[in-house]
Amino acid sequence: MRRQLKHFMVICMALVVVLAGGCGKGTEQGSPELLLGFSQIGAESAWRIGNTHDIEEQAEKYSISLMLENANQKQENQIAAIRRFIAYKVDVIAFSPIVEDGWDNVLTEAKNAGIPVILVDRDISTEQEGLTTCVIGADFYKEGVMAAEYLLRKIDGLGLEHVNIVEITGTENSTPMRQRQAGFMDTIVEDERINILESIDGDFLKSRGAECMRFLLETYGESIDVVFSHNDEMTLGAIPEIEKAGFVPGKDMIIISIDAGQKAIDVLKEGKINCVVECTPKLGKELMETALKLKAGKAVDPVIHPVEQVFSDEQDPANIEPRGY
Ligand code: GZL
């Protein structure tokens, strides 16, 4: 009898463990741990598309239910999306703000609804404090500094006594545009060898990069020694224009870009780009982990910067790993 009772108890215990585990597993596989609303700027670059893919992949990996809306480069679409997320009572709102200003009202609505907001990729400037919890994205100022530091090494190496630079900037009033320009200019401002011919807005778009380069070539021609472009798309638009004008990019003109997507790295390997500063789009893991911490009422770091590197003709580009975006 005692033996049978013992067996019965063992079976009950096993059953409890299975059910508990099963329930736990069922919970993990059933309703998502968290409903995240994300407003993405658009699909203007390989960087942006890579960023979207990474966020989708990481949401799936973390069992987070993702409502991702594409704003097609319009701030008003992002504001409308955030209002939909509020109405839907998502647990956390995240977005990559196309520009820095104009967010106070909608973010006040999110705060009043008790929904925490995470900034991804870019930052904002608001009149009120405490409208967002943190920003997850590159140190754009440092990217500008790294680009300029490469240029100074290049000028020293070539023994150049005078250098004319043209700059093709990203979207006006966006964080990457403002801070990449500031970091670059602050680093070269003391160097008397360097002259800025013109700075022109390419809006991070390939087509605009080509238009800008055509204008700069028509205006300054062979006096251009350096092209500093705020992202690969604009750089890839500019290079064919430089070649059409009869110049050799990477030789007649030093070409410096930012993002380090696969296409730009391939052109670096061809010798038509001299330096690409990395700006990783892979921010999804930090976004999901931060959203889960906020849902659990835990504190989060106010700023999360990924580690980034520089690829240039100072090293053998053949060793650069596939970029994945
Ligand atoms: C940078 C990101 C920029 C990329 C561009 O984090 O905001 O926007 O550099 C993209 O390619 O358009």
Coordinates of C-alpha atoms and ligand atoms in Angstrom, one line a residue:
M1 CA 0.0 0.0 0.0
R2 CA 2.8 2.4 1.1
R3 CA 4.6 1.7 -2.3
Q4 CA 1.4 2.5 -4.2
L5 CA 0.9 5.7 -2.2
K6 CA 4.5 6.7 -2.9
H7 CA 4.0 6.1 -6.7
F8 CA 0.8 8.1 -6.6
M9 CA 2.6 11.0 -4.9
V10 CA 5.5 10.9 -7.4
I11 CA 3.0 11.0 -10.3
C12 CA 1.1 14.0 -8.7
M13 CA 4.4 15.9 -8.3
A14 CA 5.4 15.2 -11.9
L15 CA 2.0 16.4 -13.0
V16 CA 2.3 19.6 -11.0
V17 CA 5.7 20.3 -12.6
V18 CA 4.5 19.6 -16.1
L19 CA 1.3 21.8 -15.7
A20 CA 3.3 24.6 -14.1
G21 CA 6.0 24.4 -16.8
G22 CA 3.3 24.0 -19.4
C23 CA 1.4 27.0 -18.1
G24 CA 4.6 29.0 -17.9
K25 CA 5.5 27.9 -21.4
G26 CA 1.9 28.5 -22.5
T27 CA 2.1 32.1 -21.1
E28 CA 5.4 32.6 -22.9
Q29 CA 4.0 31.4 -26.2
G30 CA 0.5 32.8 -25.7
S31 CA -0.2 36.5 -25.2
P32 CA 2.9 38.7 -25.8
E33 CA 4.7 40.0 -22.7
L34 CA 4.4 43.5 -24.0
L35 CA 2.6 45.5 -26.8
L36 CA 5.1 48.0 -28.3
G37 CA 4.1 50.8 -30.7
F38 CA 6.9 51.9 -32.9
S39 CA 6.8 54.8 -35.4
Q40 CA 9.6 54.5 -38.0
I41 CA 10.7 57.5 -40.2
G42 CA 10.4 55.7 -43.5
A43 CA 12.7 53.7 -45.8
E44 CA 15.0 56.4 -47.1
S45 CA 18.2 54.5 -46.8
A46 CA 19.7 51.0 -46.5
W47 CA 20.4 52.1 -42.9
R48 CA 16.7 52.7 -42.2
I49 CA 15.6 49.5 -43.8
G50 CA 18.2 47.6 -41.8
N51 CA 17.0 49.3 -38.6
T52 CA 13.4 48.3 -39.3
H53 CA 14.4 44.7 -40.0
D54 CA 16.4 44.5 -36.8
I55 CA 13.6 45.8 -34.7
E56 CA 11.1 43.3 -36.2
E57 CA 13.5 40.4 -35.7
Q58 CA 14.3 41.4 -32.1
A59 CA 10.6 41.9 -31.2
E60 CA 9.9 38.3 -32.4
K61 CA 12.9 37.0 -30.4
Y62 CA 11.7 38.7 -27.2
S63 CA 8.0 37.6 -27.8
I64 CA 7.0 41.3 -27.9
S65 CA 3.9 42.2 -30.0
L66 CA 5.1 45.1 -32.3
M67 CA 2.8 47.6 -34.0
L68 CA 5.2 49.2 -36.5
E69 CA 4.1 52.2 -38.6
N70 CA 6.1 53.7 -41.4
A71 CA 5.8 57.5 -41.6
N72 CA 7.1 57.9 -45.1
Q73 CA 9.4 60.8 -44.1
K74 CA 6.6 62.9 -42.6
Q75 CA 6.5 64.2 -39.0
E76 CA 2.7 64.5 -39.1
N77 CA 2.5 60.8 -39.9
Q78 CA 4.6 60.0 -36.8
I79 CA 2.5 62.2 -34.6
A80 CA -0.7 60.5 -35.9
A81 CA 0.9 57.1 -35.3
I82 CA 1.8 58.0 -31.7
R83 CA -1.8 59.1 -31.1
R84 CA -3.1 55.8 -32.5
F85 CA -0.7 53.9 -30.1
I86 CA -2.1 56.0 -27.2
A87 CA -5.7 55.2 -28.2
Y88 CA -4.7 51.5 -28.5
K89 CA -3.3 51.7 -25.0
V90 CA 0.1 50.1 -25.9
D91 CA 2.4 49.3 -23.0
V92 CA 5.4 51.3 -24.5
I93 CA 5.8 53.8 -27.4
A94 CA 9.0 54.1 -29.3
F95 CA 9.9 56.2 -32.3
S96 CA 12.8 57.5 -34.4
P97 CA 12.0 61.3 -34.7
I98 CA 12.6 62.6 -38.2
V99 CA 13.4 66.1 -36.7
E100 CA 14.1 67.4 -33.2
D101 CA 11.3 69.9 -32.7
G102 CA 7.5 69.7 -32.7
W103 CA 6.9 66.8 -30.3
D104 CA 5.8 68.4 -27.0
N105 CA 2.0 68.1 -27.5
V106 CA 1.8 64.5 -28.6
L107 CA 4.4 63.4 -26.0
T108 CA 2.4 65.2 -23.3
E109 CA -0.6 63.2 -24.4
A110 CA 1.4 60.0 -24.0
K111 CA 2.6 61.1 -20.6
N112 CA -0.9 61.9 -19.5
A113 CA -2.0 58.4 -20.7
G114 CA 0.8 56.9 -18.5
I115 CA 2.6 55.4 -21.5
P116 CA 6.5 55.6 -21.4
V117 CA 8.2 56.7 -24.5
I118 CA 11.6 55.5 -25.9
L119 CA 13.6 57.5 -28.5
V120 CA 15.3 55.3 -31.0
D121 CA 18.2 56.4 -33.3
R122 CA 17.6 60.2 -33.1
D123 CA 16.9 62.7 -30.3
I124 CA 14.4 65.5 -29.8
S125 CA 14.4 68.9 -28.1
T126 CA 11.3 69.8 -26.0
E127 CA 10.1 72.7 -23.9
Q128 CA 9.0 70.3 -21.1
E129 CA 11.1 67.9 -19.2
G130 CA 10.4 64.2 -18.7
L131 CA 8.4 63.5 -21.9
T132 CA 10.7 60.5 -22.8
T133 CA 12.5 57.9 -20.7
C134 CA 15.7 57.4 -22.8
V135 CA 17.4 57.6 -26.2
I136 CA 18.9 54.6 -27.8
G137 CA 21.2 55.6 -30.7
A138 CA 24.6 56.5 -32.0
D139 CA 26.8 59.2 -30.6
F140 CA 26.5 61.3 -33.8
Y141 CA 28.9 64.0 -32.6
K142 CA 31.6 61.3 -32.1
E143 CA 30.9 60.1 -35.7
G144 CA 31.6 63.6 -37.0
V145 CA 34.8 63.7 -34.9
M146 CA 35.9 60.3 -36.2
A147 CA 35.3 61.5 -39.8
A148 CA 37.3 64.6 -39.2
E149 CA 40.1 62.8 -37.4
Y150 CA 40.5 60.5 -40.4
L151 CA 40.7 63.5 -42.7
L152 CA 43.4 65.2 -40.6
R153 CA 45.5 61.9 -40.8
K154 CA 44.9 61.8 -44.5
I155 CA 46.0 65.4 -45.1
D156 CA 49.1 64.8 -43.0
G157 CA 49.9 61.6 -44.8
L158 CA 49.5 63.3 -48.2
G159 CA 51.4 66.4 -47.1
L160 CA 48.6 68.7 -48.3
E161 CA 49.0 72.4 -47.5
H162 CA 45.5 73.5 -48.5
V163 CA 42.2 71.6 -48.6
N164 CA 38.8 72.6 -49.9
I165 CA 35.8 70.7 -48.4
V166 CA 32.2 70.4 -49.6
E167 CA 29.7 68.9 -47.2
I168 CA 26.4 67.2 -48.1
T169 CA 24.3 67.1 -44.9
G170 CA 21.5 64.9 -43.8
T171 CA 17.9 66.1 -43.1
E172 CA 18.0 69.6 -41.7
N173 CA 17.2 69.8 -38.0
S174 CA 17.7 66.1 -37.5
T175 CA 20.0 64.9 -34.7
P176 CA 22.5 63.1 -37.0
M177 CA 22.7 66.1 -39.3
R178 CA 23.3 68.6 -36.4
Q179 CA 25.7 66.5 -34.4
R180 CA 27.7 65.0 -37.3
Q181 CA 28.3 68.5 -38.6
A182 CA 29.2 69.8 -35.2
G183 CA 31.6 67.0 -34.4
F184 CA 33.3 67.4 -37.8
M185 CA 33.6 71.2 -37.8
D186 CA 34.7 71.4 -34.2
T187 CA 37.6 69.0 -35.0
I188 CA 38.9 70.9 -38.0
V189 CA 38.1 74.5 -37.1
E190 CA 41.6 75.2 -35.8
D191 CA 43.3 73.7 -38.8
E192 CA 44.4 76.6 -41.2
R193 CA 44.9 74.2 -44.1
I194 CA 41.2 73.5 -44.3
N195 CA 38.5 75.6 -46.0
I196 CA 34.8 74.8 -46.2
L197 CA 33.5 75.8 -49.7
E198 CA 29.8 75.0 -49.1
S199 CA 27.5 72.9 -47.0
I200 CA 24.3 71.7 -48.7
D201 CA 21.2 69.6 -47.5
G202 CA 20.9 66.2 -49.2
D203 CA 18.1 65.0 -46.8
F204 CA 19.9 61.6 -46.5
L205 CA 18.5 60.7 -49.9
K206 CA 20.5 59.1 -52.8
S207 CA 18.7 61.3 -55.4
R208 CA 19.4 64.5 -53.5
G209 CA 23.0 63.4 -53.0
A210 CA 23.4 63.2 -56.7
E211 CA 21.7 66.6 -57.3
C212 CA 23.8 68.3 -54.6
M213 CA 27.0 66.9 -56.1
R214 CA 26.1 68.0 -59.6
F215 CA 25.5 71.6 -58.2
L216 CA 28.8 71.5 -56.3
L217 CA 30.8 70.3 -59.3
E218 CA 29.2 72.9 -61.5
T219 CA 30.0 75.6 -58.9
Y220 CA 33.5 74.5 -57.7
G221 CA 34.7 71.9 -60.1
E222 CA 38.3 70.8 -59.6
S223 CA 38.8 73.0 -56.6
I224 CA 36.9 70.4 -54.5
D225 CA 39.4 68.3 -52.6
V226 CA 37.1 66.6 -50.0
V227 CA 33.5 65.5 -50.0
F228 CA 32.1 64.9 -46.5
S229 CA 28.7 63.2 -46.8
H230 CA 26.4 62.5 -43.8
N231 CA 25.3 59.1 -45.1
D232 CA 26.0 56.4 -47.6
E233 CA 22.9 56.9 -49.7
M234 CA 24.0 60.5 -50.5
T235 CA 27.6 59.3 -51.1
L236 CA 26.4 56.6 -53.5
G237 CA 24.4 59.2 -55.3
A238 CA 27.3 61.6 -55.5
I239 CA 30.0 59.3 -56.8
P240 CA 28.7 58.7 -60.3
E241 CA 28.3 62.5 -60.7
I242 CA 32.0 62.9 -59.7
E243 CA 32.9 60.4 -62.4
K244 CA 30.7 61.9 -65.0
A245 CA 32.5 65.2 -64.4
G246 CA 35.8 63.5 -65.2
F247 CA 37.2 63.1 -61.7
V248 CA 38.3 60.0 -59.9
P249 CA 36.5 59.6 -56.5
G250 CA 38.9 58.5 -53.8
K251 CA 41.9 59.9 -55.7
D252 CA 41.1 63.4 -57.1
M253 CA 38.7 63.9 -54.2
I254 CA 38.8 62.4 -50.7
I255 CA 35.4 60.8 -50.1
I256 CA 34.2 60.5 -46.5
S257 CA 30.8 58.9 -45.6
I258 CA 28.8 57.6 -42.6
D259 CA 26.6 54.5 -42.0
A260 CA 28.9 51.7 -43.3
G261 CA 26.2 49.7 -45.1
Q262 CA 27.4 46.9 -47.4
K263 CA 27.1 49.0 -50.6
A264 CA 29.4 51.7 -49.2
I265 CA 31.9 49.1 -48.0
D266 CA 31.9 47.5 -51.4
V267 CA 32.7 50.9 -52.9
L268 CA 35.4 51.5 -50.3
K269 CA 36.9 48.2 -51.5
E270 CA 37.0 49.6 -55.0
G271 CA 38.9 52.6 -53.7
K272 CA 36.2 55.2 -54.6
I273 CA 35.4 56.0 -50.9
N274 CA 38.3 56.7 -48.6
C275 CA 36.6 56.4 -45.2
V276 CA 33.2 55.2 -43.9
V277 CA 32.3 55.8 -40.2
E278 CA 30.0 53.1 -38.8
C279 CA 26.5 54.0 -37.6
T280 CA 24.9 50.7 -36.6
P281 CA 21.2 50.3 -37.3
K282 CA 21.0 47.3 -35.0
L283 CA 19.3 48.9 -32.1
G284 CA 16.5 46.4 -31.7
K285 CA 18.0 44.3 -28.9
E286 CA 18.5 47.4 -26.6
L287 CA 15.0 48.6 -27.6
M288 CA 13.3 45.4 -26.5
E289 CA 15.3 45.1 -23.3
T290 CA 14.6 48.7 -22.4
A291 CA 10.8 48.3 -23.1
L292 CA 10.7 45.2 -20.9
K293 CA 12.4 47.0 -18.1
L294 CA 9.9 49.9 -18.3
K295 CA 7.0 47.5 -18.4
A296 CA 8.4 45.9 -15.2
G297 CA 8.8 49.4 -13.6
K298 CA 12.6 49.2 -13.6
A299 CA 14.9 52.1 -14.1
V300 CA 16.6 52.5 -17.5
D301 CA 19.7 54.3 -18.6
P302 CA 18.8 57.8 -20.1
V303 CA 21.3 57.3 -23.0
I304 CA 22.4 54.1 -24.6
H305 CA 25.1 54.4 -27.3
P306 CA 26.3 51.4 -29.4
V307 CA 30.0 51.0 -29.9
E308 CA 31.0 52.1 -33.4
Q309 CA 34.2 51.9 -35.6
V310 CA 35.8 53.5 -38.7
F311 CA 36.5 51.7 -41.9
S312 CA 39.0 53.4 -44.2
D313 CA 41.9 53.0 -46.7
E314 CA 44.2 52.9 -43.7
Q315 CA 43.4 49.2 -43.4
D316 CA 42.9 46.3 -45.7
P317 CA 39.1 46.5 -46.5
A318 CA 39.1 42.9 -47.6
N319 CA 38.9 41.9 -43.9
I320 CA 35.6 43.8 -43.3
E321 CA 32.9 41.3 -42.2
P322 CA 29.6 41.3 -44.2
R323 CA 27.6 44.3 -42.8
G324 CA 24.1 42.9 -42.9
Y325 CA 22.4 46.1 -44.1
Ligands
GZL1 C1 21.5 57.6 -38.3 C2 20.2 57.7 -39.0 C3 20.4 58.3 -40.3 C4 21.3 57.4 -41.2 C5 20.7 57.7 -42.5 O1 21.2 57.0 -37.0 O2 19.3 58.5 -38.3 O3 19.1 58.3 -41.0 O4 22.7 57.9 -41.1 C6 19.3 57.5 -42.2 O5 21.1 56.7 -43.5 O6 18.5 58.1 -43.2

